PDB file of C-alpha atoms in Angstrom:
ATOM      1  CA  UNK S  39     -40.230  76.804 -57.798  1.00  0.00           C
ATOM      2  CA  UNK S  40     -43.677  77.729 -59.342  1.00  0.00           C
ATOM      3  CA  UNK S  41     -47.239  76.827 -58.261  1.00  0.00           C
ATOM      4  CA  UNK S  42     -50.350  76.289 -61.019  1.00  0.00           C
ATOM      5  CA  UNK S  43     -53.647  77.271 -60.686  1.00  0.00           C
ATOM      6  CA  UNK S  44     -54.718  74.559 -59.172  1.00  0.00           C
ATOM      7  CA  UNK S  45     -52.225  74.230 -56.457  1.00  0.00           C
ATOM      8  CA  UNK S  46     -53.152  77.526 -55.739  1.00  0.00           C
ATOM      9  CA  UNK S  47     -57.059  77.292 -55.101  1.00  0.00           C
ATOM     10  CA  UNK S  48     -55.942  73.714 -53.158  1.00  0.00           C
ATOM     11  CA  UNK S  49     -53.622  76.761 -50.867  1.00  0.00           C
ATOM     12  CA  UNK S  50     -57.480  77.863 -50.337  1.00  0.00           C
ATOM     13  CA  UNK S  51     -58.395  75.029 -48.445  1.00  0.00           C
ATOM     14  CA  UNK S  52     -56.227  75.143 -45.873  1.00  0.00           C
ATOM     15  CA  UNK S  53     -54.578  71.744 -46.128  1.00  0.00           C
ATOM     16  CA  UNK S  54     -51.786  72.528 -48.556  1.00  0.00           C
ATOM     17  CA  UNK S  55     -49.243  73.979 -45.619  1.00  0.00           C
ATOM     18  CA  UNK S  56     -51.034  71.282 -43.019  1.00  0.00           C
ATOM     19  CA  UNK S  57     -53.521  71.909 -41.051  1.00  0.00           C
ATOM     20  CA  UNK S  58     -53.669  75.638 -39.391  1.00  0.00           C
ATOM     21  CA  UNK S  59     -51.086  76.495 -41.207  1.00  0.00           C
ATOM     22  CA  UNK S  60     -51.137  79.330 -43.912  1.00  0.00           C
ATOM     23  CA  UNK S  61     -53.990  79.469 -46.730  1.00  0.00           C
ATOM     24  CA  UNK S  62     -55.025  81.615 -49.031  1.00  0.00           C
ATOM     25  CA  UNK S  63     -59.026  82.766 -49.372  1.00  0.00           C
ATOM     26  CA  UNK S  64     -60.945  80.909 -51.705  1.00  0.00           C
ATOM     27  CA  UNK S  65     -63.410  81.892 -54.213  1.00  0.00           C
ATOM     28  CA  UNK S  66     -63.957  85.532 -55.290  1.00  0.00           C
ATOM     29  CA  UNK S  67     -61.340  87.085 -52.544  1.00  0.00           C
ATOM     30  CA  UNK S  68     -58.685  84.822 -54.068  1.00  0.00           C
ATOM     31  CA  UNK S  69     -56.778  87.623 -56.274  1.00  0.00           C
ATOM     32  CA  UNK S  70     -53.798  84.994 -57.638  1.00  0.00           C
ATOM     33  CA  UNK S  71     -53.772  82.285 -60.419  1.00  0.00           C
ATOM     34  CA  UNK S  72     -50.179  81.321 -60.533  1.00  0.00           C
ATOM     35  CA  UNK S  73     -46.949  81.764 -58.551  1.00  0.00           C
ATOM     36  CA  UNK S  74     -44.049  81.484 -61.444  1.00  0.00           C
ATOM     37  CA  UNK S  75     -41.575  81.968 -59.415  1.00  0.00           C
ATOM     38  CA  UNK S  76     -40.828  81.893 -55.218  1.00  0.00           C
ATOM     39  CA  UNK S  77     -37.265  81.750 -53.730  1.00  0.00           C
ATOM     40  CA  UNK S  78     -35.227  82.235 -50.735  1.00  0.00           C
ATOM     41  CA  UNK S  79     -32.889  83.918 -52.273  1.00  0.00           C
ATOM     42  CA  UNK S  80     -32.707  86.972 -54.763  1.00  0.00           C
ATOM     43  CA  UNK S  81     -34.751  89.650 -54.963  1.00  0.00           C
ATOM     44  CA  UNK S  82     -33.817  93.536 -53.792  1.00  0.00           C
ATOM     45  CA  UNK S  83     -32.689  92.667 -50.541  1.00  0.00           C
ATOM     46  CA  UNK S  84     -31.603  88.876 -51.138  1.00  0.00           C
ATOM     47  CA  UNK S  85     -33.606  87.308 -49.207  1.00  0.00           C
ATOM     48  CA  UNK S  86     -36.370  85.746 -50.858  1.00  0.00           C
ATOM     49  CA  UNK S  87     -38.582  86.817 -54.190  1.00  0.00           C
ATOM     50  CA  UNK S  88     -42.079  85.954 -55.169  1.00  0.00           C
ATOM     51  CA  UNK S  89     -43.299  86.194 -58.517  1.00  0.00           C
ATOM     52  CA  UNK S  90     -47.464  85.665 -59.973  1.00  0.00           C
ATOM     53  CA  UNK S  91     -50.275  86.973 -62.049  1.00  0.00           C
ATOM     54  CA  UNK S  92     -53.732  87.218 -62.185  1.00  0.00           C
ATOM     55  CA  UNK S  93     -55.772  86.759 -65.112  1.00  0.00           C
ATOM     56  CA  UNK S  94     -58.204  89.709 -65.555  1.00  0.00           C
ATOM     57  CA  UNK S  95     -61.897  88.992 -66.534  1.00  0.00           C
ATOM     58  CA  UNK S  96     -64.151  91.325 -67.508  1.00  0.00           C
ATOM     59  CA  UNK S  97     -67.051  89.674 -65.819  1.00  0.00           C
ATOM     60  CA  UNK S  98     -65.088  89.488 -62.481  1.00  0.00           C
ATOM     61  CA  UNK S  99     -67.371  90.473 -59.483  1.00  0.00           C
ATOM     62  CA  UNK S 100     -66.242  93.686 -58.248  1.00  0.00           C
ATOM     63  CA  UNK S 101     -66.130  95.415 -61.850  1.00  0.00           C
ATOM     64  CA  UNK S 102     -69.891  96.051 -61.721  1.00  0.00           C
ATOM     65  CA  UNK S 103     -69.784  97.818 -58.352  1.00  0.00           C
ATOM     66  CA  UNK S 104     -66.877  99.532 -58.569  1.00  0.00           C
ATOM     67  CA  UNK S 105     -67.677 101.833 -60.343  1.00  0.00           C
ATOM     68  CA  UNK S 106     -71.206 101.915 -61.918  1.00  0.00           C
ATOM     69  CA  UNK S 107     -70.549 103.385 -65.327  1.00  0.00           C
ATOM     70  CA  UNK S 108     -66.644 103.271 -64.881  1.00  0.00           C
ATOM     71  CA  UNK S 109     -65.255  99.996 -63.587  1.00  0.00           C
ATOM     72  CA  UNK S 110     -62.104  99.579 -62.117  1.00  0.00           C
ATOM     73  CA  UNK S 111     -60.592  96.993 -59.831  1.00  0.00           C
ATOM     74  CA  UNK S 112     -60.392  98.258 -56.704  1.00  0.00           C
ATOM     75  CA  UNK S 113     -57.238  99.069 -55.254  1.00  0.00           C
ATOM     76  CA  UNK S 114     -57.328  97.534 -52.243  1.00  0.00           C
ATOM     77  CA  UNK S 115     -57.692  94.145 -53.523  1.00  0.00           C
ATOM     78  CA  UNK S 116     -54.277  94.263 -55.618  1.00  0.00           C
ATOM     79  CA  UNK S 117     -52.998  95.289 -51.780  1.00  0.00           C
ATOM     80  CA  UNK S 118     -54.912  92.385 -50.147  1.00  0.00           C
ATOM     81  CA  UNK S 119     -53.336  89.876 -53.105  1.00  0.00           C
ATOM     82  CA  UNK S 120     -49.519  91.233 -51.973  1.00  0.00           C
ATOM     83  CA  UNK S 121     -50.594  90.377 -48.399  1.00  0.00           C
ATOM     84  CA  UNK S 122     -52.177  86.925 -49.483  1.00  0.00           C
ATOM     85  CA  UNK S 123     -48.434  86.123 -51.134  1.00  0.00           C
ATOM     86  CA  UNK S 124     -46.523  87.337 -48.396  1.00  0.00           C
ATOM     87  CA  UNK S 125     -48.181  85.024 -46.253  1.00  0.00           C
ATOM     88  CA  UNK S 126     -47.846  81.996 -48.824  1.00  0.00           C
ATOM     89  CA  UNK S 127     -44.078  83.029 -49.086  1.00  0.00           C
ATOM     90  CA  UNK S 128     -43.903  82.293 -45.184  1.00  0.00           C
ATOM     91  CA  UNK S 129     -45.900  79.155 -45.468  1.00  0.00           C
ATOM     92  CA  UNK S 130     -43.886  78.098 -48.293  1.00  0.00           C
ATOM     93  CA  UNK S 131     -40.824  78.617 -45.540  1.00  0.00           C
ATOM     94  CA  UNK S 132     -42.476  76.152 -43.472  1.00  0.00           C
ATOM     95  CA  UNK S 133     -43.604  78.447 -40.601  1.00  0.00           C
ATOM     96  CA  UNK S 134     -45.956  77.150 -38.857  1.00  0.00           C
ATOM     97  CA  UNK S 135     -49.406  80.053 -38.060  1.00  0.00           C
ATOM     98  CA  UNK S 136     -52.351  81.248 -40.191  1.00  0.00           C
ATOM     99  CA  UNK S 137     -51.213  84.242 -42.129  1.00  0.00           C
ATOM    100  CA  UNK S 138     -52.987  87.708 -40.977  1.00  0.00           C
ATOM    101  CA  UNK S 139     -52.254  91.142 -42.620  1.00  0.00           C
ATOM    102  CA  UNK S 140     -50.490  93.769 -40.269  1.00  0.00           C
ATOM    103  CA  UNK S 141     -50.167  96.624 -41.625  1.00  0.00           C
ATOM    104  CA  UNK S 142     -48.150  98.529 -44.608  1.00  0.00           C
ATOM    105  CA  UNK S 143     -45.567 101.139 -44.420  1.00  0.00           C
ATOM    106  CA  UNK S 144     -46.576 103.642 -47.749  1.00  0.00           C
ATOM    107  CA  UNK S 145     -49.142 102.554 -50.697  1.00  0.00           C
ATOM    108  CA  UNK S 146     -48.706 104.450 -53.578  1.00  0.00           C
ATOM    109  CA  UNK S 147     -51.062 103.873 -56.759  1.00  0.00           C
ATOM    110  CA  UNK S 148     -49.985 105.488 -59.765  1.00  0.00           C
ATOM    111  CA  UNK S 149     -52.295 103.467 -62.513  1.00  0.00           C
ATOM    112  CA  UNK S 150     -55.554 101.270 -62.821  1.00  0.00           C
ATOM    113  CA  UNK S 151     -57.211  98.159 -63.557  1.00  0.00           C
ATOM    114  CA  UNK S 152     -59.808  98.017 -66.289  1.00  0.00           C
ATOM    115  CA  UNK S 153     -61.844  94.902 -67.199  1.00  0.00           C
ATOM    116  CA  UNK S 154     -59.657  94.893 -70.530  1.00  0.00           C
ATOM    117  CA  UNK S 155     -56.513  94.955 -68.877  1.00  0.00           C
ATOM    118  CA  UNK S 156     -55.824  90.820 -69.439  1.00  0.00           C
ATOM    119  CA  UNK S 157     -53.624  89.884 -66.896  1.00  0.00           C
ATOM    120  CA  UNK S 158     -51.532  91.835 -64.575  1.00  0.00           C
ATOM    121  CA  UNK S 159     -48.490  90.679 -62.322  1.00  0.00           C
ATOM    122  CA  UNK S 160     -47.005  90.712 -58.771  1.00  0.00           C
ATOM    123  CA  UNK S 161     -43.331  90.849 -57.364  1.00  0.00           C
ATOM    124  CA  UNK S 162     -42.951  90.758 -53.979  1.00  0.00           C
ATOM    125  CA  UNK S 163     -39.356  91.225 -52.418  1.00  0.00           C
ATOM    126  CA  UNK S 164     -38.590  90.109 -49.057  1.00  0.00           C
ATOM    127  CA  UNK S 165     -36.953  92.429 -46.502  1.00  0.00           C
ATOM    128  CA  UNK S 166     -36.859  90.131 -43.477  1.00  0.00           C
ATOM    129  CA  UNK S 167     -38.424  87.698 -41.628  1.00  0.00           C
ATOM    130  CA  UNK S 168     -38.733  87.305 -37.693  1.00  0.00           C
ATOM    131  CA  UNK S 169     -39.585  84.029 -36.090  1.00  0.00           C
ATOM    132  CA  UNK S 170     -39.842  85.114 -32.146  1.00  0.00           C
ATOM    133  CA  UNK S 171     -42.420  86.170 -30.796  1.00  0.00           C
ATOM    134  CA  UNK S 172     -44.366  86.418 -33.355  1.00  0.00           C
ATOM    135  CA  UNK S 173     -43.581  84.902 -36.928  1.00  0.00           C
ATOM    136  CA  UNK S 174     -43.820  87.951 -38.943  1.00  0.00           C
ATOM    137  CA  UNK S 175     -42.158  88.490 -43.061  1.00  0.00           C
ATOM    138  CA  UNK S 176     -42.088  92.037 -44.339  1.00  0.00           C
ATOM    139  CA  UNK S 177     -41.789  92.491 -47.792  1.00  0.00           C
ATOM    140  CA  UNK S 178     -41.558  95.492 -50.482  1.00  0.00           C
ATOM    141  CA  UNK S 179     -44.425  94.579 -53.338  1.00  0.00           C
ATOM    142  CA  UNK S 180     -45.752  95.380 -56.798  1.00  0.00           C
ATOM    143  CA  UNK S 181     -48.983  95.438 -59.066  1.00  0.00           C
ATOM    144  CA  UNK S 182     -47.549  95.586 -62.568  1.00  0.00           C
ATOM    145  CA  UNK S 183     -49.664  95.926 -66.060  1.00  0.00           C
ATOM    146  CA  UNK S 184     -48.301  95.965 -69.191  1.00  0.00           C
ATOM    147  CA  UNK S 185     -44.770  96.385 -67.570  1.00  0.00           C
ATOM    148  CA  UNK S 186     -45.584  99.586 -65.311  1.00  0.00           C
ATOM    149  CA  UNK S 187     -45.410  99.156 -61.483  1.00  0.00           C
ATOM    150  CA  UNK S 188     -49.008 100.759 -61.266  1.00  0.00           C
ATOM    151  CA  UNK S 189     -49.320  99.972 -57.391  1.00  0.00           C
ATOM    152  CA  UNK S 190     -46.299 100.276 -54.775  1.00  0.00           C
ATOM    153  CA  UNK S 191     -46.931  98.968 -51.167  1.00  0.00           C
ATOM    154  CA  UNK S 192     -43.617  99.381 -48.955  1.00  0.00           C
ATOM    155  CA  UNK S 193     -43.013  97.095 -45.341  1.00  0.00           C
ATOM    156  CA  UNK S 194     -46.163  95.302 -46.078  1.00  0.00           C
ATOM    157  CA  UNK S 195     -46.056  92.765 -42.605  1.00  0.00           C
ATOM    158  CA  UNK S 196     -47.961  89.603 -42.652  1.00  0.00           C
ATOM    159  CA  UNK S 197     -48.029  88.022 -39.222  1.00  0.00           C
ATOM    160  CA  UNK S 198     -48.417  84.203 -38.859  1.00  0.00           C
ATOM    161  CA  UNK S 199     -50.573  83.322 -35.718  1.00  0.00           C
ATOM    162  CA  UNK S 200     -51.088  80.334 -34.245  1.00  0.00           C
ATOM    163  CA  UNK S 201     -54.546  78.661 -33.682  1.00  0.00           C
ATOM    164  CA  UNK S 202     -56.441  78.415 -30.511  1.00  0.00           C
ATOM    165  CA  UNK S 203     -57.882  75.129 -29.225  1.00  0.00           C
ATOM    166  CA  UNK S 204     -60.687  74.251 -29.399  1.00  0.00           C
TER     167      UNK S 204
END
């Protein structure tokens, strides 16, 4: 199963997964264009895979402020878009929660993003995911450009929590 672009800005609404459910930001924090590829099955520990890119723009926001005089994507938001899928892999599971980042085992970064870079591409692979108490999904995951795993996030956790009412 795959998932356009603009499935993937209506994830940013928060309807797509019903109401309270899982969503992804919207606007500039929104770090994916397309999923090509989400399973159950597969991937290094067989039990689920998530494949999708981002298209690279030179005029994107966060190239003029980081750095002045020597832009590069920030790290941290190729981290935050691994989080962002790991919590669209568990809405795509039909858990029910909005997704929330927990944490991350080891980040390594080994390579960068430059306004030129075109696109680059993410592969999540799922280690497990726990239902009770708490509806959590860890997953191993990847920033790749130009076929080189340039950032390497181990046990990242994305918990799904439900809402409170209101």
């Amino acid at each position: 199963m795959q998932f356009s672009k603009s499935q993937i800005v209506a994830m940013g609404d928060g309807q797509f997964f019903g109401e309270g459910n899982a969503q992804l930001p919207n606007s500039e924090m929104l770090m994916i264009d397309e999923i090509s590829h989400i399973s159950r099955n597969g991937g290094n520990y067989e039990r689920g895979e998530l494949r999708a890119s981002l298209e690279i723009l030179s005029d994107h926001w966060f190239f003029p402020c980081h750095f002045r005089g020597d832009s590069v994507m920030p790290g941290c938001l190729g981290l935050d878009a691994l989080w962002q899928l790991l919590g669209v892999f568990l809405g795509w599971s039909g858990l029910p929660g909005r997704g929330r980042a927990l944490g991350v085992g080891k980040v390594k970064f080994s390579g960068q993003i430059f306004p030129d870079a075109g696109s680059i591409h993410y592969r999540l692979d799922i280690k497990r995911v726990v239902t009770r108490p708490l509806v959590m999904g860890v997953a191993d995951g990847q920033v790749i450009h130009q076929d080189k795993v340039i950032y390497q996030a181990d046990n990242l956790k994305v918990g799904l929590i439900q809402a409170a009412s209101k």
